[in-house]
C-alpha cells in the first residue's frame, strides 16, 4: 500500500457542495475505492488518535467562519488560526504523513504564516506540509500530490517501505494463523512462565518475524543518488541522524523492561554516562525474589570534545583493549567507556536516571569488547634487548665456524 493509496482525511467547509472544487476533488479520490473521511469543520484533536494509519490529509485553509478578507486575503481570525495550528501541531506529533493545505487565497502568504509560527519550527516549515492553490490541483489532485511526494525524500522512502511492510505484515499473520488461531496464547503464556514482560515479548516476537519477512525494499535509486549529490548535509544534522538510529530516548522505552544498552546519567558528574552491559537474561524483573533488587553491571563513559582534525578523530577511534568509543551517544558528543572502571548498581537507584537505550549492533559490540577485556591474559614482559644486535652469544667465532661447517655438510 503506497502512501497515496489508503484512508484520507479531507477537511473543507465546501466538501458537500456539488458546485465547489472541494466536492470534485473528494469524488476524484473516492473514484478508485479510496476511503475518504470528509469533514466540513475542523475535528476535535481527540479524533487524531484514530488516524494512525492515515495516508494523507487535505485541509482547506479558509474554513468558514474565520476569514474577514476578500479573495486573496489569506487571513483567519486569531481564534480560528490558533485552533487550526493547534490541530496541525497535534497531527504532526502523532502521525507521519503528508499534509496538503489547499486554498483559493494567497499561497505565499499562507506559507509565510506557517513558517513564522514557532509550533512548526520557526522559519523552517516542516517538510510534510505543502500549500497548494485550489485552482492548481482541482483537475488532477492525486497526480499533483503524488509528484510532490516523489520529490520529498522522507515521504518517498515511507511510501516505498510502507508498501513492503504491509505485505510482510499480512504474510506474517496469515502464516501464524495457519499454525493455530490461538498462537498469541502460546507466546503470552510462555513469557509468563519465563517471568518476562508478556506484552514486550509478544511485540518482540512479531517484530523479529516481521523483519525477516520483508522483501528487499526497492527504493528509488535514481532519486536517492540525485539527492545525495545535491544535498549539503551539515555536520550537526549528520550527528542528529546518527544519534537517532543509535539510541532510543527514555520516553520511548517501556518502564518495566530493562535491557542491555540502557544508559543512566551520573547524579554527580554531568559529563558521565553509565552503560548497562548486563546480559538480557539477567535483567528480567519477574525472576527476582520478593523484595530483591536487580543488580546491573555498568561501565562509565566520559563525554569527549568534538575532534578538531582527522588526526584527532583517528586517535579517538584507535583500538584499545581497555575501552571503546560510541559516537554521538548523548548530548551531541562522543563518549569513551572505561572497561576497567565497571561497577554494579541497583535498578531501583539507576532506573529514574535512565536517559535512553543504545541499540544493536552498537551494544553488542560493547558487550563483546567487555568479554574480550575480561579474558585478557597477562604474559611476561619482553624488551628490545632480546634482539639487540652486537650482543648475540653466537658472535663467538668458534660457534659461528661450527654452525657454518654443519650447514655445508648438510648441503
CSV table of C-alpha atoms in Angstrom, one decimal:
chain,number,residue,atom,x,y,z
A,1,UNK,CA,0.0,0.0,0.0
A,2,UNK,CA,1.7,3.2,-1.1
A,3,UNK,CA,1.3,6.4,0.9
A,4,UNK,CA,-1.2,7.8,-1.6
A,5,UNK,CA,-3.4,4.6,-1.5
A,6,UNK,CA,-5.3,4.3,1.7
A,7,UNK,CA,-7.5,6.2,4.1
A,8,UNK,CA,-7.6,10.0,3.6
A,9,UNK,CA,-9.0,12.8,5.7
A,10,UNK,CA,-10.4,15.8,3.8
A,11,UNK,CA,-11.4,18.9,5.8
A,12,UNK,CA,-13.2,21.6,3.8
A,13,UNK,CA,-16.4,23.6,4.6
A,14,UNK,CA,-17.5,23.1,0.9
A,15,UNK,CA,-16.9,19.4,0.9
A,16,UNK,CA,-20.6,18.6,0.2
A,17,UNK,CA,-21.3,21.4,-2.2
A,18,UNK,CA,-21.6,19.8,-5.7
A,19,UNK,CA,-20.6,23.1,-7.4
A,20,UNK,CA,-17.4,23.6,-5.5
A,21,UNK,CA,-13.8,22.3,-6.2
A,22,UNK,CA,-13.7,20.5,-2.8
A,23,UNK,CA,-16.6,18.2,-3.8
A,24,UNK,CA,-14.9,17.5,-7.2
A,25,UNK,CA,-11.6,16.6,-5.5
A,26,UNK,CA,-13.3,14.4,-2.9
A,27,UNK,CA,-15.2,12.4,-5.6
A,28,UNK,CA,-11.9,12.0,-7.6
A,29,UNK,CA,-10.3,10.4,-4.6
A,30,UNK,CA,-13.2,8.1,-3.9
A,31,UNK,CA,-13.4,7.1,-7.6
A,32,UNK,CA,-10.9,4.2,-7.2
A,33,UNK,CA,-12.2,3.0,-3.9
A,34,UNK,CA,-10.1,5.1,-1.6
A,35,UNK,CA,-11.9,5.7,1.8
A,36,UNK,CA,-12.2,9.4,2.5
A,37,UNK,CA,-13.2,10.7,5.9
A,38,UNK,CA,-14.9,14.0,5.0
A,39,UNK,CA,-15.3,16.9,7.5
A,40,UNK,CA,-16.9,20.3,6.9
A,41,UNK,CA,-15.5,21.7,10.1
A,42,UNK,CA,-12.2,21.1,11.9
A,43,UNK,CA,-12.5,18.0,14.1
A,44,UNK,CA,-11.5,17.9,17.7
A,45,UNK,CA,-7.9,17.0,18.3
A,46,UNK,CA,-9.1,13.8,20.0
A,47,UNK,CA,-10.0,12.4,16.6
A,48,UNK,CA,-6.3,12.3,15.6
A,49,UNK,CA,-5.8,9.2,17.8
A,50,UNK,CA,-7.9,7.3,15.2
A,51,UNK,CA,-5.8,8.5,12.3
A,52,UNK,CA,-2.6,6.4,13.0
A,53,UNK,CA,-2.8,4.8,9.5
A,54,UNK,CA,-3.8,7.9,7.6
A,55,UNK,CA,-2.2,8.2,4.2
A,56,UNK,CA,-2.5,11.9,3.9
A,57,UNK,CA,-4.6,14.9,4.9
A,58,UNK,CA,-6.2,17.5,2.6
A,59,UNK,CA,-7.1,20.6,4.6
A,60,UNK,CA,-8.8,23.8,3.4
A,61,UNK,CA,-7.1,26.8,4.9
A,62,UNK,CA,-10.1,29.1,4.9
A,63,UNK,CA,-12.6,27.1,6.9
A,64,UNK,CA,-15.7,29.2,7.4
A,65,UNK,CA,-16.2,31.2,9.6
A,66,UNK,CA,-12.9,32.9,10.1
A,67,UNK,CA,-11.8,34.8,7.0
A,68,UNK,CA,-12.5,38.5,7.1
A,69,UNK,CA,-10.8,39.4,3.9
A,70,UNK,CA,-11.9,39.0,0.3
A,71,UNK,CA,-10.3,36.6,-2.2
A,72,UNK,CA,-6.6,36.5,-1.7
A,73,UNK,CA,-6.6,37.9,1.8
A,74,UNK,CA,-5.4,34.6,3.3
A,75,UNK,CA,-6.4,35.8,6.8
A,76,UNK,CA,-8.1,33.8,9.5
A,77,UNK,CA,-9.4,35.2,12.8
A,78,UNK,CA,-6.9,34.9,15.6
A,79,UNK,CA,-9.1,32.2,17.3
A,80,UNK,CA,-9.6,30.2,14.1
A,81,UNK,CA,-5.9,30.3,13.2
A,82,UNK,CA,-4.9,29.2,16.6
A,83,UNK,CA,-7.3,26.3,16.5
A,84,UNK,CA,-6.1,25.3,13.1
A,85,UNK,CA,-2.4,25.5,14.2
A,86,UNK,CA,-3.1,23.5,17.3
A,87,UNK,CA,-4.7,20.8,15.3
A,88,UNK,CA,-1.8,20.7,12.8
A,89,UNK,CA,0.7,20.6,15.7
A,90,UNK,CA,-1.0,17.6,17.3
A,91,UNK,CA,-1.3,15.8,13.9
A,92,UNK,CA,2.4,16.3,13.1
A,93,UNK,CA,3.4,15.0,16.6
A,94,UNK,CA,1.2,11.9,16.2
A,95,UNK,CA,1.1,10.8,12.5
A,96,UNK,CA,3.9,10.9,9.9
A,97,UNK,CA,2.0,11.7,6.7
A,98,UNK,CA,1.8,14.5,4.1
A,99,UNK,CA,-0.5,17.4,4.9
A,100,UNK,CA,-1.7,19.2,1.9
A,101,UNK,CA,-3.2,22.6,2.6
A,102,UNK,CA,-5.4,24.0,-0.2
A,103,UNK,CA,-6.8,27.4,-0.6
A,104,UNK,CA,-8.2,29.9,-3.1
A,105,UNK,CA,-6.3,32.6,-1.3
A,106,UNK,CA,-2.6,33.8,-1.4
A,107,UNK,CA,-0.5,30.7,-1.2
A,108,UNK,CA,2.7,32.6,-0.4
A,109,UNK,CA,1.1,34.4,2.5
A,110,UNK,CA,-0.2,31.2,4.0
A,111,UNK,CA,3.2,29.7,3.7
A,112,UNK,CA,4.7,32.7,5.5
A,113,UNK,CA,2.2,32.4,8.4
A,114,UNK,CA,3.1,28.8,8.8
A,115,UNK,CA,6.8,29.4,8.7
A,116,UNK,CA,6.7,32.2,11.3
A,117,UNK,CA,4.8,30.1,13.8
A,118,UNK,CA,7.1,28.6,16.4
A,119,UNK,CA,5.0,25.4,16.6
A,120,UNK,CA,6.2,24.4,13.1
A,121,UNK,CA,9.9,25.0,13.7
A,122,UNK,CA,10.1,28.8,13.3
A,123,UNK,CA,11.4,29.9,9.9
A,124,UNK,CA,11.8,26.4,8.6
A,125,UNK,CA,8.4,24.7,7.7
A,126,UNK,CA,8.0,21.0,8.4
A,127,UNK,CA,8.7,19.3,5.1
A,128,UNK,CA,5.5,17.2,5.4
A,129,UNK,CA,3.4,20.3,4.8
A,130,UNK,CA,2.7,21.7,1.3
A,131,UNK,CA,0.4,24.5,0.4
A,132,UNK,CA,-1.4,24.4,-3.0
A,133,UNK,CA,-3.8,26.8,-4.7
A,134,UNK,CA,-7.2,25.1,-5.2
A,135,UNK,CA,-7.3,26.0,-8.9
A,136,UNK,CA,-3.9,24.4,-9.5
A,137,UNK,CA,-4.8,21.0,-8.3
A,138,UNK,CA,-8.6,20.6,-8.7
A,139,UNK,CA,-8.3,18.9,-12.1
A,140,UNK,CA,-5.8,16.2,-11.2
A,141,UNK,CA,-5.3,16.3,-7.4
A,142,UNK,CA,-3.8,12.8,-6.9
A,143,UNK,CA,-1.3,13.2,-9.7
A,144,UNK,CA,-0.2,16.6,-8.4
A,145,UNK,CA,0.1,15.2,-4.8
A,146,UNK,CA,2.0,12.1,-6.0
A,147,UNK,CA,4.5,14.2,-7.9
A,148,UNK,CA,5.2,16.3,-4.8
A,149,UNK,CA,5.6,13.2,-2.6
A,150,UNK,CA,8.0,11.7,-5.1
A,151,UNK,CA,10.3,14.7,-4.7
A,152,UNK,CA,10.1,14.6,-0.9
A,153,UNK,CA,12.8,12.1,0.1
A,154,UNK,CA,11.5,11.1,3.6
A,155,UNK,CA,7.9,10.7,2.3
A,156,UNK,CA,9.1,8.9,-0.7
A,157,UNK,CA,11.0,6.4,1.5
A,158,UNK,CA,8.0,6.0,3.7
A,159,UNK,CA,5.8,5.3,0.6
A,160,UNK,CA,8.0,2.5,-0.7
A,161,UNK,CA,8.8,1.0,2.7
A,162,UNK,CA,5.1,1.0,3.8
A,163,UNK,CA,4.2,-0.9,0.7
A,164,UNK,CA,6.6,-3.8,1.6
A,165,UNK,CA,5.8,-3.5,5.3
A,166,UNK,CA,2.0,-4.0,4.8
A,167,UNK,CA,2.7,-7.1,2.6
A,168,UNK,CA,5.0,-8.6,5.2
A,169,UNK,CA,2.6,-7.9,8.0
A,170,UNK,CA,-0.2,-9.7,6.1
A,171,UNK,CA,2.1,-12.7,5.3
A,172,UNK,CA,3.2,-12.9,9.0
A,173,UNK,CA,-0.3,-13.1,10.4
A,174,UNK,CA,-1.5,-15.4,7.6
A,175,UNK,CA,1.4,-17.8,8.4
A,176,UNK,CA,0.9,-17.7,12.1
A,177,UNK,CA,-2.8,-18.1,11.8
A,178,UNK,CA,-2.3,-21.3,9.8
A,179,UNK,CA,-0.3,-22.7,12.6
A,180,UNK,CA,-3.1,-22.0,15.1
A,181,UNK,CA,-5.5,-19.1,15.5
A,182,UNK,CA,-4.7,-19.0,19.2
A,183,UNK,CA,-0.9,-18.7,18.7
A,184,UNK,CA,-0.7,-15.5,20.8
A,185,UNK,CA,-1.8,-17.5,23.8
A,186,UNK,CA,1.3,-19.7,23.5
A,187,UNK,CA,3.7,-16.7,23.2
A,188,UNK,CA,2.0,-14.9,26.1
A,189,UNK,CA,1.9,-17.9,28.4
A,190,UNK,CA,5.5,-18.9,27.6
A,191,UNK,CA,6.5,-15.3,28.6
A,192,UNK,CA,4.7,-15.6,31.9
A,193,UNK,CA,6.3,-19.0,32.6
A,194,UNK,CA,9.6,-17.4,31.8
A,195,UNK,CA,8.8,-14.5,34.0
A,196,UNK,CA,9.4,-11.8,31.3
A,197,UNK,CA,7.0,-9.0,30.4
A,198,UNK,CA,4.4,-10.7,28.2
A,199,UNK,CA,3.4,-7.7,26.2
A,200,UNK,CA,7.0,-6.9,25.3
A,201,UNK,CA,7.7,-10.5,24.4
A,202,UNK,CA,4.8,-10.7,22.1
A,203,UNK,CA,5.8,-7.5,20.4
A,204,UNK,CA,9.4,-8.7,20.1
A,205,UNK,CA,8.2,-12.0,18.5
A,206,UNK,CA,6.1,-10.1,16.0
A,207,UNK,CA,8.9,-7.6,15.2
A,208,UNK,CA,11.6,-10.3,14.7
A,209,UNK,CA,9.4,-12.4,12.5
A,210,UNK,CA,8.2,-9.3,10.5
A,211,UNK,CA,11.8,-8.2,9.8
A,212,UNK,CA,12.7,-11.4,8.1
A,213,UNK,CA,9.5,-11.5,6.0
A,214,UNK,CA,10.0,-8.1,4.4
A,215,UNK,CA,11.3,-8.4,0.9
A,216,UNK,CA,14.2,-6.4,-0.3
A,217,UNK,CA,12.8,-2.9,-0.4
A,218,UNK,CA,13.4,-1.3,-3.8
A,219,UNK,CA,13.8,2.3,-3.1
A,220,UNK,CA,14.0,4.8,-5.9
A,221,UNK,CA,17.8,4.6,-6.6
A,222,UNK,CA,17.7,7.5,-9.1
A,223,UNK,CA,16.1,9.8,-6.6
A,224,UNK,CA,18.4,8.7,-3.8
A,225,UNK,CA,21.5,9.3,-5.9
A,226,UNK,CA,20.3,12.7,-7.1
A,227,UNK,CA,19.6,13.7,-3.5
A,228,UNK,CA,23.0,12.5,-2.3
A,229,UNK,CA,24.8,14.6,-5.0
A,230,UNK,CA,22.8,17.7,-4.3
A,231,UNK,CA,22.4,17.5,-0.5
A,232,UNK,CA,24.5,19.7,1.7
A,233,UNK,CA,24.1,17.8,4.9
A,234,UNK,CA,25.5,19.8,7.8
A,235,UNK,CA,27.6,18.0,10.4
A,236,UNK,CA,25.1,18.9,13.1
A,237,UNK,CA,22.3,17.2,11.0
A,238,UNK,CA,24.5,14.1,10.5
A,239,UNK,CA,25.1,13.8,14.2
A,240,UNK,CA,21.3,14.0,14.9
A,241,UNK,CA,20.6,11.3,12.3
A,242,UNK,CA,23.4,9.0,13.8
A,243,UNK,CA,22.0,9.5,17.3
A,244,UNK,CA,18.5,8.8,16.1
A,245,UNK,CA,19.5,5.4,14.6
A,246,UNK,CA,21.8,4.5,17.5
A,247,UNK,CA,19.8,5.5,20.6
A,248,UNK,CA,16.1,5.2,21.8
A,249,UNK,CA,15.3,8.1,24.2
A,250,UNK,CA,14.0,7.1,27.6
A,251,UNK,CA,10.5,8.4,27.0
A,252,UNK,CA,10.0,5.8,24.2
A,253,UNK,CA,11.0,2.9,26.4
A,254,UNK,CA,8.8,0.5,28.4
A,255,UNK,CA,9.1,1.4,32.0
A,256,UNK,CA,9.2,-2.2,33.2
A,257,UNK,CA,11.7,-3.5,30.6
A,258,UNK,CA,15.4,-3.4,31.4
A,259,UNK,CA,17.8,-4.3,28.6
A,260,UNK,CA,21.5,-4.3,27.8
A,261,UNK,CA,22.3,-0.8,26.4
A,262,UNK,CA,20.2,1.1,28.9
A,263,UNK,CA,22.1,4.3,29.8
A,264,UNK,CA,21.9,6.2,33.0
A,265,UNK,CA,23.2,9.7,33.8
A,266,UNK,CA,25.6,10.2,36.7
A,267,UNK,CA,23.9,12.2,39.5
A,268,UNK,CA,27.2,13.9,40.4
A,269,UNK,CA,29.1,14.2,37.0
A,270,UNK,CA,27.1,15.7,34.1
A,271,UNK,CA,29.7,14.6,31.7
A,272,UNK,CA,29.4,10.9,32.6
A,273,UNK,CA,27.0,8.2,31.4
A,274,UNK,CA,26.8,4.7,32.7
A,275,UNK,CA,26.1,1.9,30.2
A,276,UNK,CA,24.4,-1.4,31.2
A,277,UNK,CA,26.3,-4.4,29.8
A,278,UNK,CA,24.3,-7.0,31.9
A,279,UNK,CA,23.0,-9.9,29.7
A,280,UNK,CA,19.3,-9.7,28.9
A,281,UNK,CA,18.6,-12.9,30.7
A,282,UNK,CA,19.8,-11.3,33.9
A,283,UNK,CA,17.6,-8.2,33.6
A,284,UNK,CA,14.1,-9.8,34.0
A,285,UNK,CA,12.3,-8.3,37.0
A,286,UNK,CA,9.9,-11.2,37.2
A,287,UNK,CA,12.7,-13.6,38.1
A,288,UNK,CA,13.7,-11.7,41.2
A,289,UNK,CA,12.6,-12.9,44.7
A,290,UNK,CA,10.2,-10.8,46.7
A,291,UNK,CA,12.0,-7.6,47.8
A,292,UNK,CA,15.1,-8.4,45.8
A,293,UNK,CA,16.6,-5.5,43.7
A,294,UNK,CA,18.1,-6.1,40.3
A,295,UNK,CA,21.9,-5.6,40.1
A,296,UNK,CA,23.2,-4.2,36.8
A,297,UNK,CA,26.8,-4.4,35.5
A,298,UNK,CA,27.6,-1.0,34.2
A,299,UNK,CA,30.7,0.8,32.8
A,300,UNK,CA,31.2,4.6,32.8
A,301,UNK,CA,31.5,6.7,29.7
A,302,UNK,CA,33.0,10.1,29.7
A,303,UNK,CA,31.9,12.9,27.3
A,304,UNK,CA,34.6,13.9,24.8
A,305,UNK,CA,35.1,17.1,22.8
A,306,UNK,CA,34.5,17.1,19.1
A,307,UNK,CA,37.8,16.1,17.4
A,308,UNK,CA,39.1,19.2,15.7
A,309,UNK,CA,41.0,17.3,13.0
A,310,UNK,CA,41.1,14.0,11.2
A,311,UNK,CA,44.2,13.0,13.2
A,312,UNK,CA,42.3,13.6,16.4
A,313,UNK,CA,39.4,11.7,15.0
A,314,UNK,CA,41.7,8.7,14.2
A,315,UNK,CA,43.1,8.9,17.7
A,316,UNK,CA,39.6,8.8,19.2
A,317,UNK,CA,38.8,5.7,17.2
A,318,UNK,CA,42.1,3.9,18.0
A,319,UNK,CA,41.6,0.3,19.2
A,320,UNK,CA,42.2,-0.1,22.9
A,321,UNK,CA,41.6,-3.3,24.9
A,322,UNK,CA,40.5,-1.3,28.0
A,323,UNK,CA,37.9,1.0,26.4
A,324,UNK,CA,35.6,1.7,23.5
A,325,UNK,CA,34.0,4.8,21.9
A,326,UNK,CA,30.4,5.4,20.9
A,327,UNK,CA,29.9,8.4,18.7
A,328,UNK,CA,27.1,11.0,19.2
A,329,UNK,CA,25.8,8.9,22.1
A,330,UNK,CA,24.4,11.7,24.2
A,331,UNK,CA,24.4,15.5,24.3
A,332,UNK,CA,25.7,15.7,20.7
A,333,UNK,CA,29.0,14.2,21.7
A,334,UNK,CA,31.1,11.0,21.6
A,335,UNK,CA,31.8,9.1,24.8
A,336,UNK,CA,34.7,6.8,25.7
A,337,UNK,CA,33.8,3.9,28.1
A,338,UNK,CA,36.3,2.6,30.5
A,339,UNK,CA,36.1,-1.1,31.0
A,340,UNK,CA,38.5,-1.0,33.9
A,341,UNK,CA,36.1,1.1,36.0
A,342,UNK,CA,33.0,-1.2,35.9
A,343,UNK,CA,30.6,-1.2,38.8
A,344,UNK,CA,27.4,-2.9,40.0
A,345,UNK,CA,24.4,-0.6,40.5
A,346,UNK,CA,20.8,-1.3,41.7
A,347,UNK,CA,17.9,-0.8,39.3
A,348,UNK,CA,15.8,1.0,41.9
A,349,UNK,CA,18.5,3.6,42.1
A,350,UNK,CA,19.6,3.8,38.5
A,351,UNK,CA,16.1,3.4,36.9
A,352,UNK,CA,14.9,7.0,37.5
A,353,UNK,CA,18.2,8.2,35.9
A,354,UNK,CA,17.7,6.3,32.6
A,355,UNK,CA,18.3,8.6,29.6
A,356,UNK,CA,17.9,6.1,26.7
A,357,UNK,CA,19.0,2.8,25.3
A,358,UNK,CA,21.9,2.0,23.0
A,359,UNK,CA,20.7,-0.3,20.2
A,360,UNK,CA,22.3,-3.2,18.4
A,361,UNK,CA,24.8,-3.7,16.9
A,362,UNK,CA,26.5,-1.0,19.0
A,363,UNK,CA,25.6,-2.5,22.3
A,364,UNK,CA,26.5,-6.0,21.0
A,365,UNK,CA,29.9,-4.6,20.1
A,366,UNK,CA,30.3,-3.1,23.6
A,367,UNK,CA,29.4,-6.4,25.3
A,368,UNK,CA,32.0,-8.2,23.0
A,369,UNK,CA,34.6,-5.6,23.9
A,370,UNK,CA,33.9,-6.3,27.6
A,371,UNK,CA,34.1,-10.0,27.1
A,372,UNK,CA,37.5,-9.7,25.5
A,373,UNK,CA,38.6,-7.4,28.3
A,374,UNK,CA,37.6,-10.0,30.9
A,375,UNK,CA,39.7,-12.7,29.2
A,376,UNK,CA,42.9,-10.7,28.8
A,377,UNK,CA,45.8,-12.9,29.9
A,378,UNK,CA,49.0,-11.2,31.2
A,379,UNK,CA,52.3,-12.6,29.8
A,380,UNK,CA,55.9,-12.0,30.9
A,381,UNK,CA,57.2,-8.7,29.6
A,382,UNK,CA,59.7,-8.7,26.8
A,383,UNK,CA,62.2,-5.9,25.8
A,384,UNK,CA,64.3,-4.8,22.9
A,385,UNK,CA,67.4,-6.3,24.5
A,386,UNK,CA,66.1,-9.7,23.3
A,387,UNK,CA,67.1,-8.8,19.8
A,388,UNK,CA,69.7,-6.1,20.3
A,389,UNK,CA,72.4,-6.5,17.6
A,390,UNK,CA,76.1,-7.0,18.5
A,391,UNK,CA,75.4,-8.8,21.8
A,392,UNK,CA,74.3,-12.2,20.4
A,393,UNK,CA,76.0,-15.2,22.0
A,394,UNK,CA,76.5,-16.7,18.6
A,395,UNK,CA,79.1,-13.9,17.9
A,396,UNK,CA,81.8,-16.4,19.3
A,397,UNK,CA,83.9,-17.3,16.2
A,398,UNK,CA,84.1,-20.9,17.2
A,399,UNK,CA,80.3,-21.2,17.4
A,400,UNK,CA,79.9,-19.4,14.1
A,401,UNK,CA,82.5,-21.7,12.4
A,402,UNK,CA,80.9,-24.8,13.7
A,403,UNK,CA,77.5,-23.7,12.5
A,404,UNK,CA,78.8,-22.9,9.0
A,405,UNK,CA,80.5,-26.3,8.7
A,406,UNK,CA,77.3,-28.1,9.7
A,407,UNK,CA,75.4,-26.1,7.1
A,408,UNK,CA,77.9,-27.0,4.4
A,409,UNK,CA,77.9,-30.8,5.3
A,410,UNK,CA,74.1,-30.9,5.2
A,411,UNK,CA,74.1,-29.3,1.8
